[in-house]
């Protein structure tokens, strides 16, 4: 079992729709969870952090965490073509090290 | 947000030479920095954790004598790829942990693309 699992996609959504990205993790000791966005050829950019169970909203982004189910998700409302990128889920493990999933490629179509 | 820089952004070198990459936290002090490598179409692979004033901790399978890490100050960590070979060609990215953030968030530098001929 992989430590962090994400559907590699591509996930295609029309412009203006809601994109839903999912992630499961295996380390029950993980306390903090991060979503990074990575454009092709660029480095990752932090877009959301979540620590507690439930939802956390920031602009068009909502992160959802369920530690009992070892599940974290990211919703992007009103998706724009500029949101087209790979989204990386990263729980924090020992030593504050991040464990990255392979990422989900999102394509927002006009 | 916290800003991390890397230099150079890209480098081309001959096989057998050494290449040094610098990672700087510009607006915060980073006691811990991380070095990653990313091959095309793959996810980030953590190479090592760099702590200011102490030896780096390398991930399993990463040759510490080949990838030398120095974290000389709270704002600077360097990665030196020694005797580089074509298989070392990759995208090297550093991140720095900002202890002032709520979740000890890590912020990434823009990356260094290394091509070894």
mmCIF file with all atom_site columns, C-alpha atoms in Angstrom:
data_model
loop_
_atom_site.group_PDB
_atom_site.id
_atom_site.type_symbol
_atom_site.label_atom_id
_atom_site.label_alt_id
_atom_site.label_comp_id
_atom_site.label_asym_id
_atom_site.label_entity_id
_atom_site.label_seq_id
_atom_site.pdbx_PDB_ins_code
_atom_site.Cartn_x
_atom_site.Cartn_y
_atom_site.Cartn_z
_atom_site.occupancy
_atom_site.B_iso_or_equiv
_atom_site.pdbx_formal_charge
_atom_site.auth_seq_id
_atom_site.auth_comp_id
_atom_site.auth_asym_id
_atom_site.auth_atom_id
_atom_site.pdbx_PDB_model_num
ATOM 1   C CA . UNK A 1 1   ? 0.000   0.000  0.000   1.00 0.00 ? 1   UNK A CA 1
ATOM 2   C CA . UNK A 1 2   ? 1.328   3.400  -0.971  1.00 0.00 ? 2   UNK A CA 1
ATOM 3   C CA . UNK A 1 3   ? 1.727   5.924  1.816   1.00 0.00 ? 3   UNK A CA 1
ATOM 4   C CA . UNK A 1 4   ? -0.257  8.567  -0.025  1.00 0.00 ? 4   UNK A CA 1
ATOM 5   C CA . UNK A 1 5   ? -2.676  7.675  -2.790  1.00 0.00 ? 5   UNK A CA 1
ATOM 6   C CA . UNK A 1 6   ? -4.151  10.000 -5.337  1.00 0.00 ? 6   UNK A CA 1
ATOM 7   C CA . UNK A 1 7   ? -5.901  9.357  -8.610  1.00 0.00 ? 7   UNK A CA 1
ATOM 8   C CA . UNK A 1 8   ? -3.396  10.428 -11.236 1.00 0.00 ? 8   UNK A CA 1
ATOM 9   C CA . UNK A 1 9   ? -6.108  11.636 -13.604 1.00 0.00 ? 9   UNK A CA 1
ATOM 10  C CA . UNK A 1 10  ? -6.323  13.601 -15.729 1.00 0.00 ? 10  UNK A CA 1
ATOM 11  C CA . UNK A 1 11  ? -9.451  14.981 -14.132 1.00 0.00 ? 11  UNK A CA 1
ATOM 12  C CA . UNK A 1 12  ? -11.255 17.131 -16.663 1.00 0.00 ? 12  UNK A CA 1
ATOM 13  C CA . UNK A 1 13  ? -13.854 19.673 -15.576 1.00 0.00 ? 13  UNK A CA 1
ATOM 14  C CA . UNK A 1 14  ? -15.538 22.468 -17.509 1.00 0.00 ? 14  UNK A CA 1
ATOM 15  C CA . UNK A 1 15  ? -14.759 26.056 -16.653 1.00 0.00 ? 15  UNK A CA 1
ATOM 16  C CA . UNK A 1 16  ? -16.910 27.254 -13.761 1.00 0.00 ? 16  UNK A CA 1
ATOM 17  C CA . UNK A 1 17  ? -17.514 23.776 -12.355 1.00 0.00 ? 17  UNK A CA 1
ATOM 18  C CA . UNK A 1 18  ? -16.344 22.333 -9.036  1.00 0.00 ? 18  UNK A CA 1
ATOM 19  C CA . UNK A 1 19  ? -13.226 20.178 -9.137  1.00 0.00 ? 19  UNK A CA 1
ATOM 20  C CA . UNK A 1 20  ? -12.941 17.535 -6.425  1.00 0.00 ? 20  UNK A CA 1
ATOM 21  C CA . UNK A 1 21  ? -9.541  16.065 -5.663  1.00 0.00 ? 21  UNK A CA 1
ATOM 22  C CA . UNK A 1 22  ? -9.126  13.181 -3.252  1.00 0.00 ? 22  UNK A CA 1
ATOM 23  C CA . UNK A 1 23  ? -6.295  11.712 -1.242  1.00 0.00 ? 23  UNK A CA 1
ATOM 24  C CA . UNK A 1 24  ? -5.914  8.847  1.215   1.00 0.00 ? 24  UNK A CA 1
ATOM 25  C CA . UNK A 1 25  ? -2.930  8.294  3.485   1.00 0.00 ? 25  UNK A CA 1
ATOM 26  C CA . UNK A 1 26  ? -1.654  5.413  5.555   1.00 0.00 ? 26  UNK A CA 1
ATOM 27  C CA . UNK A 1 27  ? 0.182   7.063  8.453   1.00 0.00 ? 27  UNK A CA 1
ATOM 28  C CA . UNK A 1 28  ? -2.326  7.507  11.277  1.00 0.00 ? 28  UNK A CA 1
ATOM 29  C CA . UNK A 1 29  ? 0.233   9.667  13.075  1.00 0.00 ? 29  UNK A CA 1
ATOM 30  C CA . UNK A 1 30  ? 0.038   12.411 10.467  1.00 0.00 ? 30  UNK A CA 1
ATOM 31  C CA . UNK A 1 31  ? -1.115  15.643 12.064  1.00 0.00 ? 31  UNK A CA 1
ATOM 32  C CA . UNK A 1 32  ? -0.897  18.280 9.347   1.00 0.00 ? 32  UNK A CA 1
ATOM 33  C CA . UNK A 1 33  ? -1.967  18.035 5.751   1.00 0.00 ? 33  UNK A CA 1
ATOM 34  C CA . UNK A 1 34  ? -1.052  20.197 2.812   1.00 0.00 ? 34  UNK A CA 1
ATOM 35  C CA . UNK A 1 35  ? -2.174  20.677 -0.734  1.00 0.00 ? 35  UNK A CA 1
ATOM 36  C CA . UNK A 1 36  ? 0.345   21.948 -3.249  1.00 0.00 ? 36  UNK A CA 1
ATOM 37  C CA . UNK A 1 37  ? -0.244  23.013 -6.819  1.00 0.00 ? 37  UNK A CA 1
ATOM 38  C CA . UNK A 1 38  ? 2.468   22.314 -9.375  1.00 0.00 ? 38  UNK A CA 1
ATOM 39  C CA . UNK A 1 39  ? 2.417   23.718 -12.858 1.00 0.00 ? 39  UNK A CA 1
ATOM 40  C CA . UNK A 1 40  ? 4.343   21.813 -15.505 1.00 0.00 ? 40  UNK A CA 1
ATOM 41  C CA . UNK A 1 41  ? 8.054   22.532 -15.207 1.00 0.00 ? 41  UNK A CA 1
ATOM 42  C CA . UNK A 1 42  ? 7.659   24.535 -12.012 1.00 0.00 ? 42  UNK A CA 1
ATOM 43  C CA . UNK A 1 43  ? 8.082   23.835 -8.320  1.00 0.00 ? 43  UNK A CA 1
ATOM 44  C CA . UNK A 1 44  ? 5.168   23.170 -5.953  1.00 0.00 ? 44  UNK A CA 1
ATOM 45  C CA . UNK A 1 45  ? 3.210   26.071 -4.511  1.00 0.00 ? 45  UNK A CA 1
ATOM 46  C CA . UNK A 1 46  ? 1.392   25.745 -1.182  1.00 0.00 ? 46  UNK A CA 1
ATOM 47  C CA . UNK A 1 47  ? -2.316  26.450 -1.536  1.00 0.00 ? 47  UNK A CA 1
ATOM 48  C CA . UNK A 1 48  ? -3.971  24.926 1.543   1.00 0.00 ? 48  UNK A CA 1
ATOM 49  C CA . UNK A 1 49  ? -3.081  23.601 4.981   1.00 0.00 ? 49  UNK A CA 1
ATOM 50  C CA . UNK A 1 50  ? -5.433  21.731 7.284   1.00 0.00 ? 50  UNK A CA 1
ATOM 51  C CA . UNK A 1 51  ? -4.931  20.312 10.748  1.00 0.00 ? 51  UNK A CA 1
ATOM 52  C CA . UNK A 1 52  ? -8.340  19.593 12.264  1.00 0.00 ? 52  UNK A CA 1
ATOM 53  C CA . UNK A 1 53  ? -11.150 17.360 11.109  1.00 0.00 ? 53  UNK A CA 1
ATOM 54  C CA . UNK A 1 54  ? -13.753 19.143 9.059   1.00 0.00 ? 54  UNK A CA 1
ATOM 55  C CA . UNK A 1 55  ? -13.645 21.803 6.394   1.00 0.00 ? 55  UNK A CA 1
ATOM 56  C CA . UNK A 1 56  ? -11.360 24.754 5.876   1.00 0.00 ? 56  UNK A CA 1
ATOM 57  C CA . UNK A 1 57  ? -12.189 27.357 3.264   1.00 0.00 ? 57  UNK A CA 1
ATOM 58  C CA . UNK A 1 58  ? -9.890  29.871 1.615   1.00 0.00 ? 58  UNK A CA 1
ATOM 59  C CA . UNK A 1 59  ? -11.335 31.740 -1.328  1.00 0.00 ? 59  UNK A CA 1
ATOM 60  C CA . UNK A 1 60  ? -12.322 29.240 -4.026  1.00 0.00 ? 60  UNK A CA 1
ATOM 61  C CA . UNK A 1 61  ? -10.552 26.407 -2.223  1.00 0.00 ? 61  UNK A CA 1
ATOM 62  C CA . UNK A 1 62  ? -11.965 24.147 0.484   1.00 0.00 ? 62  UNK A CA 1
ATOM 63  C CA . UNK A 1 63  ? -9.923  21.442 2.162   1.00 0.00 ? 63  UNK A CA 1
ATOM 64  C CA . UNK A 1 64  ? -11.692 18.617 3.957   1.00 0.00 ? 64  UNK A CA 1
ATOM 65  C CA . UNK A 1 65  ? -10.081 16.288 6.469   1.00 0.00 ? 65  UNK A CA 1
ATOM 66  C CA . UNK A 1 66  ? -11.334 13.079 8.023   1.00 0.00 ? 66  UNK A CA 1
ATOM 67  C CA . UNK A 1 67  ? -8.617  11.521 10.162  1.00 0.00 ? 67  UNK A CA 1
ATOM 68  C CA . UNK A 1 68  ? -10.718 8.500  11.111  1.00 0.00 ? 68  UNK A CA 1
ATOM 69  C CA . UNK A 1 69  ? -11.037 7.600  7.445   1.00 0.00 ? 69  UNK A CA 1
ATOM 70  C CA . UNK A 1 70  ? -7.495  8.805  6.670   1.00 0.00 ? 70  UNK A CA 1
ATOM 71  C CA . UNK A 1 71  ? -8.896  10.918 3.921   1.00 0.00 ? 71  UNK A CA 1
ATOM 72  C CA . UNK A 1 72  ? -8.289  14.468 2.789   1.00 0.00 ? 72  UNK A CA 1
ATOM 73  C CA . UNK A 1 73  ? -9.785  16.274 -0.152  1.00 0.00 ? 73  UNK A CA 1
ATOM 74  C CA . UNK A 1 74  ? -9.593  19.581 -1.977  1.00 0.00 ? 74  UNK A CA 1
ATOM 75  C CA . UNK A 1 75  ? -12.527 21.271 -3.664  1.00 0.00 ? 75  UNK A CA 1
ATOM 76  C CA . UNK A 1 76  ? -11.976 24.039 -6.176  1.00 0.00 ? 76  UNK A CA 1
ATOM 77  C CA . UNK A 1 77  ? -15.069 26.104 -6.897  1.00 0.00 ? 77  UNK A CA 1
ATOM 78  C CA . UNK A 1 78  ? -15.610 28.063 -10.092 1.00 0.00 ? 78  UNK A CA 1
ATOM 79  C CA . UNK A 1 79  ? -12.695 26.294 -11.751 1.00 0.00 ? 79  UNK A CA 1
ATOM 80  C CA . UNK A 1 80  ? -10.640 28.398 -14.141 1.00 0.00 ? 80  UNK A CA 1
ATOM 81  C CA . UNK A 1 81  ? -8.278  27.361 -16.930 1.00 0.00 ? 81  UNK A CA 1
ATOM 82  C CA . UNK A 1 82  ? -5.466  28.769 -14.783 1.00 0.00 ? 82  UNK A CA 1
ATOM 83  C CA . UNK A 1 83  ? -6.261  26.058 -12.216 1.00 0.00 ? 83  UNK A CA 1
ATOM 84  C CA . UNK A 1 84  ? -5.036  23.434 -14.687 1.00 0.00 ? 84  UNK A CA 1
ATOM 85  C CA . UNK A 1 85  ? -2.069  21.872 -12.919 1.00 0.00 ? 85  UNK A CA 1
ATOM 86  C CA . UNK A 1 86  ? -1.054  18.852 -10.865 1.00 0.00 ? 86  UNK A CA 1
ATOM 87  C CA . UNK A 1 87  ? -2.288  18.909 -7.290  1.00 0.00 ? 87  UNK A CA 1
ATOM 88  C CA . UNK A 1 88  ? -0.136  17.192 -4.695  1.00 0.00 ? 88  UNK A CA 1
ATOM 89  C CA . UNK A 1 89  ? -1.432  15.928 -1.373  1.00 0.00 ? 89  UNK A CA 1
ATOM 90  C CA . UNK A 1 90  ? 1.190   15.873 1.389   1.00 0.00 ? 90  UNK A CA 1
ATOM 91  C CA . UNK A 1 91  ? 0.658   14.717 4.962   1.00 0.00 ? 91  UNK A CA 1
ATOM 92  C CA . UNK A 1 92  ? 3.355   15.506 7.495   1.00 0.00 ? 92  UNK A CA 1
ATOM 93  C CA . UNK A 1 93  ? 5.207   12.596 9.010   1.00 0.00 ? 93  UNK A CA 1
ATOM 94  C CA . UNK A 1 94  ? 8.035   12.261 11.476  1.00 0.00 ? 94  UNK A CA 1
ATOM 95  C CA . UNK A 1 95  ? 10.529  15.102 11.551  1.00 0.00 ? 95  UNK A CA 1
ATOM 96  C CA . UNK A 1 96  ? 8.016   17.340 9.775   1.00 0.00 ? 96  UNK A CA 1
ATOM 97  C CA . UNK A 1 97  ? 8.832   15.548 6.553   1.00 0.00 ? 97  UNK A CA 1
ATOM 98  C CA . UNK A 1 98  ? 6.237   15.703 3.837   1.00 0.00 ? 98  UNK A CA 1
ATOM 99  C CA . UNK A 1 99  ? 5.166   12.543 2.062   1.00 0.00 ? 99  UNK A CA 1
ATOM 100 C CA . UNK A 1 100 ? 3.920   13.334 -1.407  1.00 0.00 ? 100 UNK A CA 1
ATOM 101 C CA . UNK A 1 101 ? 1.396   11.477 -3.459  1.00 0.00 ? 101 UNK A CA 1
ATOM 102 C CA . UNK A 1 102 ? 1.923   11.186 -7.188  1.00 0.00 ? 102 UNK A CA 1
ATOM 103 C CA . UNK A 1 103 ? -0.535  14.012 -7.701  1.00 0.00 ? 103 UNK A CA 1
ATOM 104 C CA . UNK A 1 104 ? -3.745  14.463 -9.627  1.00 0.00 ? 104 UNK A CA 1
ATOM 105 C CA . UNK A 1 105 ? -3.579  16.259 -12.940 1.00 0.00 ? 105 UNK A CA 1
ATOM 106 C CA . UNK A 1 106 ? -6.476  18.688 -13.301 1.00 0.00 ? 106 UNK A CA 1
ATOM 107 C CA . UNK A 1 107 ? -7.563  20.057 -16.647 1.00 0.00 ? 107 UNK A CA 1
ATOM 108 C CA . UNK A 1 108 ? -10.111 22.848 -16.744 1.00 0.00 ? 108 UNK A CA 1
ATOM 109 C CA . UNK A 1 109 ? -11.651 23.073 -20.167 1.00 0.00 ? 109 UNK A CA 1
ATOM 110 C CA . UNK A 1 110 ? -13.115 26.149 -21.784 1.00 0.00 ? 110 UNK A CA 1
ATOM 111 C CA . UNK B 2 1   ? 3.856   34.129 2.067   1.00 0.00 ? 1   UNK B CA 1
ATOM 112 C CA . UNK B 2 2   ? 7.364   32.999 2.818   1.00 0.00 ? 2   UNK B CA 1
ATOM 113 C CA . UNK B 2 3   ? 9.825   33.283 -0.048  1.00 0.00 ? 3   UNK B CA 1
ATOM 114 C CA . UNK B 2 4   ? 12.510  30.774 -0.892  1.00 0.00 ? 4   UNK B CA 1
ATOM 115 C CA . UNK B 2 5   ? 15.029  31.326 -3.656  1.00 0.00 ? 5   UNK B CA 1
ATOM 116 C CA . UNK B 2 6   ? 17.334  28.928 -5.468  1.00 0.00 ? 6   UNK B CA 1
ATOM 117 C CA . UNK B 2 7   ? 20.364  29.542 -7.554  1.00 0.00 ? 7   UNK B CA 1
ATOM 118 C CA . UNK B 2 8   ? 21.079  28.727 -10.284 1.00 0.00 ? 8   UNK B CA 1
ATOM 119 C CA . UNK B 2 9   ? 17.726  28.076 -11.920 1.00 0.00 ? 9   UNK B CA 1
ATOM 120 C CA . UNK B 2 10  ? 19.347  25.836 -14.478 1.00 0.00 ? 10  UNK B CA 1
ATOM 121 C CA . UNK B 2 11  ? 22.811  24.443 -15.087 1.00 0.00 ? 11  UNK B CA 1
ATOM 122 C CA . UNK B 2 12  ? 24.457  22.347 -17.757 1.00 0.00 ? 12  UNK B CA 1
ATOM 123 C CA . UNK B 2 13  ? 27.714  20.648 -16.911 1.00 0.00 ? 13  UNK B CA 1
ATOM 124 C CA . UNK B 2 14  ? 30.062  17.981 -18.194 1.00 0.00 ? 14  UNK B CA 1
ATOM 125 C CA . UNK B 2 15  ? 30.151  14.529 -16.702 1.00 0.00 ? 15  UNK B CA 1
ATOM 126 C CA . UNK B 2 16  ? 32.552  14.313 -13.760 1.00 0.00 ? 16  UNK B CA 1
ATOM 127 C CA . UNK B 2 17  ? 32.232  17.901 -12.624 1.00 0.00 ? 17  UNK B CA 1
ATOM 128 C CA . UNK B 2 18  ? 30.636  19.126 -9.390  1.00 0.00 ? 18  UNK B CA 1
ATOM 129 C CA . UNK B 2 19  ? 27.687  21.451 -9.193  1.00 0.00 ? 19  UNK B CA 1
ATOM 130 C CA . UNK B 2 20  ? 26.605  23.555 -6.215  1.00 0.00 ? 20  UNK B CA 1
ATOM 131 C CA . UNK B 2 21  ? 23.000  24.652 -5.738  1.00 0.00 ? 21  UNK B CA 1
ATOM 132 C CA . UNK B 2 22  ? 22.041  27.301 -3.204  1.00 0.00 ? 22  UNK B CA 1
ATOM 133 C CA . UNK B 2 23  ? 18.744  27.552 -1.362  1.00 0.00 ? 23  UNK B CA 1
ATOM 134 C CA . UNK B 2 24  ? 17.886  30.692 0.596   1.00 0.00 ? 24  UNK B CA 1
ATOM 135 C CA . UNK B 2 25  ? 14.961  31.674 2.772   1.00 0.00 ? 25  UNK B CA 1
ATOM 136 C CA . UNK B 2 26  ? 14.528  35.368 2.042   1.00 0.00 ? 26  UNK B CA 1
ATOM 137 C CA . UNK B 2 27  ? 12.126  36.628 4.658   1.00 0.00 ? 27  UNK B CA 1
ATOM 138 C CA . UNK B 2 28  ? 12.297  34.101 7.474   1.00 0.00 ? 28  UNK B CA 1
ATOM 139 C CA . UNK B 2 29  ? 14.779  31.990 9.342   1.00 0.00 ? 29  UNK B CA 1
ATOM 140 C CA . UNK B 2 30  ? 14.652  28.322 8.476   1.00 0.00 ? 30  UNK B CA 1
ATOM 141 C CA . UNK B 2 31  ? 16.193  25.924 10.955  1.00 0.00 ? 31  UNK B CA 1
ATOM 142 C CA . UNK B 2 32  ? 15.186  23.074 8.671   1.00 0.00 ? 32  UNK B CA 1
ATOM 143 C CA . UNK B 2 33  ? 15.408  22.833 4.909   1.00 0.00 ? 33  UNK B CA 1
ATOM 144 C CA . UNK B 2 34  ? 14.673  19.890 2.653   1.00 0.00 ? 34  UNK B CA 1
ATOM 145 C CA . UNK B 2 35  ? 16.108  18.808 -0.670  1.00 0.00 ? 35  UNK B CA 1
ATOM 146 C CA . UNK B 2 36  ? 14.008  16.994 -3.242  1.00 0.00 ? 36  UNK B CA 1
ATOM 147 C CA . UNK B 2 37  ? 14.600  15.563 -6.670  1.00 0.00 ? 37  UNK B CA 1
ATOM 148 C CA . UNK B 2 38  ? 11.942  15.170 -9.321  1.00 0.00 ? 38  UNK B CA 1
ATOM 149 C CA . UNK B 2 39  ? 12.270  13.191 -12.534 1.00 0.00 ? 39  UNK B CA 1
ATOM 150 C CA . UNK B 2 40  ? 9.900   13.846 -15.445 1.00 0.00 ? 40  UNK B CA 1
ATOM 151 C CA . UNK B 2 41  ? 6.338   12.684 -14.864 1.00 0.00 ? 41  UNK B CA 1
ATOM 152 C CA . UNK B 2 42  ? 7.185   11.569 -11.341 1.00 0.00 ? 42  UNK B CA 1
ATOM 153 C CA . UNK B 2 43  ? 6.454   12.931 -7.898  1.00 0.00 ? 43  UNK B CA 1
ATOM 154 C CA . UNK B 2 44  ? 8.911   14.643 -5.608  1.00 0.00 ? 44  UNK B CA 1
ATOM 155 C CA . UNK B 2 45  ? 11.400  12.404 -3.867  1.00 0.00 ? 45  UNK B CA 1
ATOM 156 C CA . UNK B 2 46  ? 12.885  13.625 -0.619  1.00 0.00 ? 46  UNK B CA 1
ATOM 157 C CA . UNK B 2 47  ? 16.663  13.331 -0.681  1.00 0.00 ? 47  UNK B CA 1
ATOM 158 C CA . UNK B 2 48  ? 17.676  14.775 2.653   1.00 0.00 ? 48  UNK B CA 1
ATOM 159 C CA . UNK B 2 49  ? 16.747  16.959 5.577   1.00 0.00 ? 49  UNK B CA 1
ATOM 160 C CA . UNK B 2 50  ? 19.127  19.794 6.310   1.00 0.00 ? 50  UNK B CA 1
ATOM 161 C CA . UNK B 2 51  ? 19.335  21.237 9.805   1.00 0.00 ? 51  UNK B CA 1
ATOM 162 C CA . UNK B 2 52  ? 21.240  24.401 10.588  1.00 0.00 ? 52  UNK B CA 1
ATOM 163 C CA . UNK B 2 53  ? 24.495  23.680 12.347  1.00 0.00 ? 53  UNK B CA 1
ATOM 164 C CA . UNK B 2 54  ? 24.295  19.904 12.125  1.00 0.00 ? 54  UNK B CA 1
ATOM 165 C CA . UNK B 2 55  ? 24.777  17.108 9.648   1.00 0.00 ? 55  UNK B CA 1
ATOM 166 C CA . UNK B 2 56  ? 22.088  16.443 7.111   1.00 0.00 ? 56  UNK B CA 1
ATOM 167 C CA . UNK B 2 57  ? 19.894  13.384 7.378   1.00 0.00 ? 57  UNK B CA 1
ATOM 168 C CA . UNK B 2 58  ? 19.715  11.441 4.140   1.00 0.00 ? 58  UNK B CA 1
ATOM 169 C CA . UNK B 2 59  ? 16.870  9.278  2.936   1.00 0.00 ? 59  UNK B CA 1
ATOM 170 C CA . UNK B 2 60  ? 17.486  5.638  2.267   1.00 0.00 ? 60  UNK B CA 1
ATOM 171 C CA . UNK B 2 61  ? 19.251  5.071  -1.023  1.00 0.00 ? 61  UNK B CA 1
ATOM 172 C CA . UNK B 2 62  ? 20.666  8.591  -1.321  1.00 0.00 ? 62  UNK B CA 1
ATOM 173 C CA . UNK B 2 63  ? 24.478  8.671  -1.387  1.00 0.00 ? 63  UNK B CA 1
ATOM 174 C CA . UNK B 2 64  ? 25.627  11.221 1.161   1.00 0.00 ? 64  UNK B CA 1
ATOM 175 C CA . UNK B 2 65  ? 29.126  11.368 -0.340  1.00 0.00 ? 65  UNK B CA 1
ATOM 176 C CA . UNK B 2 66  ? 27.695  12.231 -3.721  1.00 0.00 ? 66  UNK B CA 1
ATOM 177 C CA . UNK B 2 67  ? 25.120  14.753 -2.576  1.00 0.00 ? 67  UNK B CA 1
ATOM 178 C CA . UNK B 2 68  ? 26.842  16.999 -0.067  1.00 0.00 ? 68  UNK B CA 1
ATOM 179 C CA . UNK B 2 69  ? 24.593  19.246 1.977   1.00 0.00 ? 69  UNK B CA 1
ATOM 180 C CA . UNK B 2 70  ? 25.689  22.179 4.079   1.00 0.00 ? 70  UNK B CA 1
ATOM 181 C CA . UNK B 2 71  ? 23.339  24.305 6.164   1.00 0.00 ? 71  UNK B CA 1
ATOM 182 C CA . UNK B 2 72  ? 25.700  26.997 7.342   1.00 0.00 ? 72  UNK B CA 1
ATOM 183 C CA . UNK B 2 73  ? 23.185  29.601 8.437   1.00 0.00 ? 73  UNK B CA 1
ATOM 184 C CA . UNK B 2 74  ? 19.511  30.002 9.216   1.00 0.00 ? 74  UNK B CA 1
ATOM 185 C CA . UNK B 2 75  ? 18.855  31.279 5.718   1.00 0.00 ? 75  UNK B CA 1
ATOM 186 C CA . UNK B 2 76  ? 21.165  29.238 3.494   1.00 0.00 ? 76  UNK B CA 1
ATOM 187 C CA . UNK B 2 77  ? 21.521  25.577 2.607   1.00 0.00 ? 77  UNK B CA 1
ATOM 188 C CA . UNK B 2 78  ? 23.630  24.253 -0.250  1.00 0.00 ? 78  UNK B CA 1
ATOM 189 C CA . UNK B 2 79  ? 23.523  20.994 -2.189  1.00 0.00 ? 79  UNK B CA 1
ATOM 190 C CA . UNK B 2 80  ? 26.633  19.950 -4.056  1.00 0.00 ? 80  UNK B CA 1
ATOM 191 C CA . UNK B 2 81  ? 26.326  17.189 -6.608  1.00 0.00 ? 81  UNK B CA 1
ATOM 192 C CA . UNK B 2 82  ? 29.826  15.741 -6.808  1.00 0.00 ? 82  UNK B CA 1
ATOM 193 C CA . UNK B 2 83  ? 31.189  14.000 -9.886  1.00 0.00 ? 83  UNK B CA 1
ATOM 194 C CA . UNK B 2 84  ? 27.911  14.422 -11.671 1.00 0.00 ? 84  UNK B CA 1
ATOM 195 C CA . UNK B 2 85  ? 26.831  11.897 -14.292 1.00 0.00 ? 85  UNK B CA 1
ATOM 196 C CA . UNK B 2 86  ? 24.024  11.955 -16.845 1.00 0.00 ? 86  UNK B CA 1
ATOM 197 C CA . UNK B 2 87  ? 21.762  9.931  -14.531 1.00 0.00 ? 87  UNK B CA 1
ATOM 198 C CA . UNK B 2 88  ? 21.955  12.807 -12.042 1.00 0.00 ? 88  UNK B CA 1
ATOM 199 C CA . UNK B 2 89  ? 20.164  15.043 -14.524 1.00 0.00 ? 89  UNK B CA 1
ATOM 200 C CA . UNK B 2 90  ? 16.962  16.058 -12.795 1.00 0.00 ? 90  UNK B CA 1
ATOM 201 C CA . UNK B 2 91  ? 14.943  18.882 -11.288 1.00 0.00 ? 91  UNK B CA 1
ATOM 202 C CA . UNK B 2 92  ? 16.301  19.663 -7.821  1.00 0.00 ? 92  UNK B CA 1
ATOM 203 C CA . UNK B 2 93  ? 14.006  21.567 -5.491  1.00 0.00 ? 93  UNK B CA 1
ATOM 204 C CA . UNK B 2 94  ? 14.579  22.791 -1.969  1.00 0.00 ? 94  UNK B CA 1
ATOM 205 C CA . UNK B 2 95  ? 12.004  23.722 0.618   1.00 0.00 ? 95  UNK B CA 1
ATOM 206 C CA . UNK B 2 96  ? 12.271  25.574 3.880   1.00 0.00 ? 96  UNK B CA 1
ATOM 207 C CA . UNK B 2 97  ? 10.132  25.118 6.941   1.00 0.00 ? 97  UNK B CA 1
ATOM 208 C CA . UNK B 2 98  ? 8.840   28.333 8.455   1.00 0.00 ? 98  UNK B CA 1
ATOM 209 C CA . UNK B 2 99  ? 8.548   27.742 12.202  1.00 0.00 ? 99  UNK B CA 1
ATOM 210 C CA . UNK B 2 100 ? 6.460   30.898 12.562  1.00 0.00 ? 100 UNK B CA 1
ATOM 211 C CA . UNK B 2 101 ? 3.560   29.426 10.606  1.00 0.00 ? 101 UNK B CA 1
ATOM 212 C CA . UNK B 2 102 ? 0.675   27.629 12.251  1.00 0.00 ? 102 UNK B CA 1
ATOM 213 C CA . UNK B 2 103 ? 1.409   24.263 10.702  1.00 0.00 ? 103 UNK B CA 1
ATOM 214 C CA . UNK B 2 104 ? 5.188   24.546 10.237  1.00 0.00 ? 104 UNK B CA 1
ATOM 215 C CA . UNK B 2 105 ? 4.516   24.922 6.575   1.00 0.00 ? 105 UNK B CA 1
ATOM 216 C CA . UNK B 2 106 ? 7.139   24.220 3.972   1.00 0.00 ? 106 UNK B CA 1
ATOM 217 C CA . UNK B 2 107 ? 7.704   26.643 1.134   1.00 0.00 ? 107 UNK B CA 1
ATOM 218 C CA . UNK B 2 108 ? 9.474   25.593 -2.012  1.00 0.00 ? 108 UNK B CA 1
ATOM 219 C CA . UNK B 2 109 ? 12.132  27.307 -4.016  1.00 0.00 ? 109 UNK B CA 1
ATOM 220 C CA . UNK B 2 110 ? 11.695  27.611 -7.786  1.00 0.00 ? 110 UNK B CA 1
ATOM 221 C CA . UNK B 2 111 ? 13.952  24.629 -8.448  1.00 0.00 ? 111 UNK B CA 1
ATOM 222 C CA . UNK B 2 112 ? 17.183  24.012 -10.317 1.00 0.00 ? 112 UNK B CA 1
ATOM 223 C CA . UNK B 2 113 ? 17.196  22.040 -13.528 1.00 0.00 ? 113 UNK B CA 1
ATOM 224 C CA . UNK B 2 114 ? 20.453  20.112 -13.850 1.00 0.00 ? 114 UNK B CA 1
ATOM 225 C CA . UNK B 2 115 ? 21.572  18.614 -17.132 1.00 0.00 ? 115 UNK B CA 1
ATOM 226 C CA . UNK B 2 116 ? 24.743  16.546 -17.149 1.00 0.00 ? 116 UNK B CA 1
ATOM 227 C CA . UNK B 2 117 ? 26.235  15.910 -20.560 1.00 0.00 ? 117 UNK B CA 1
#
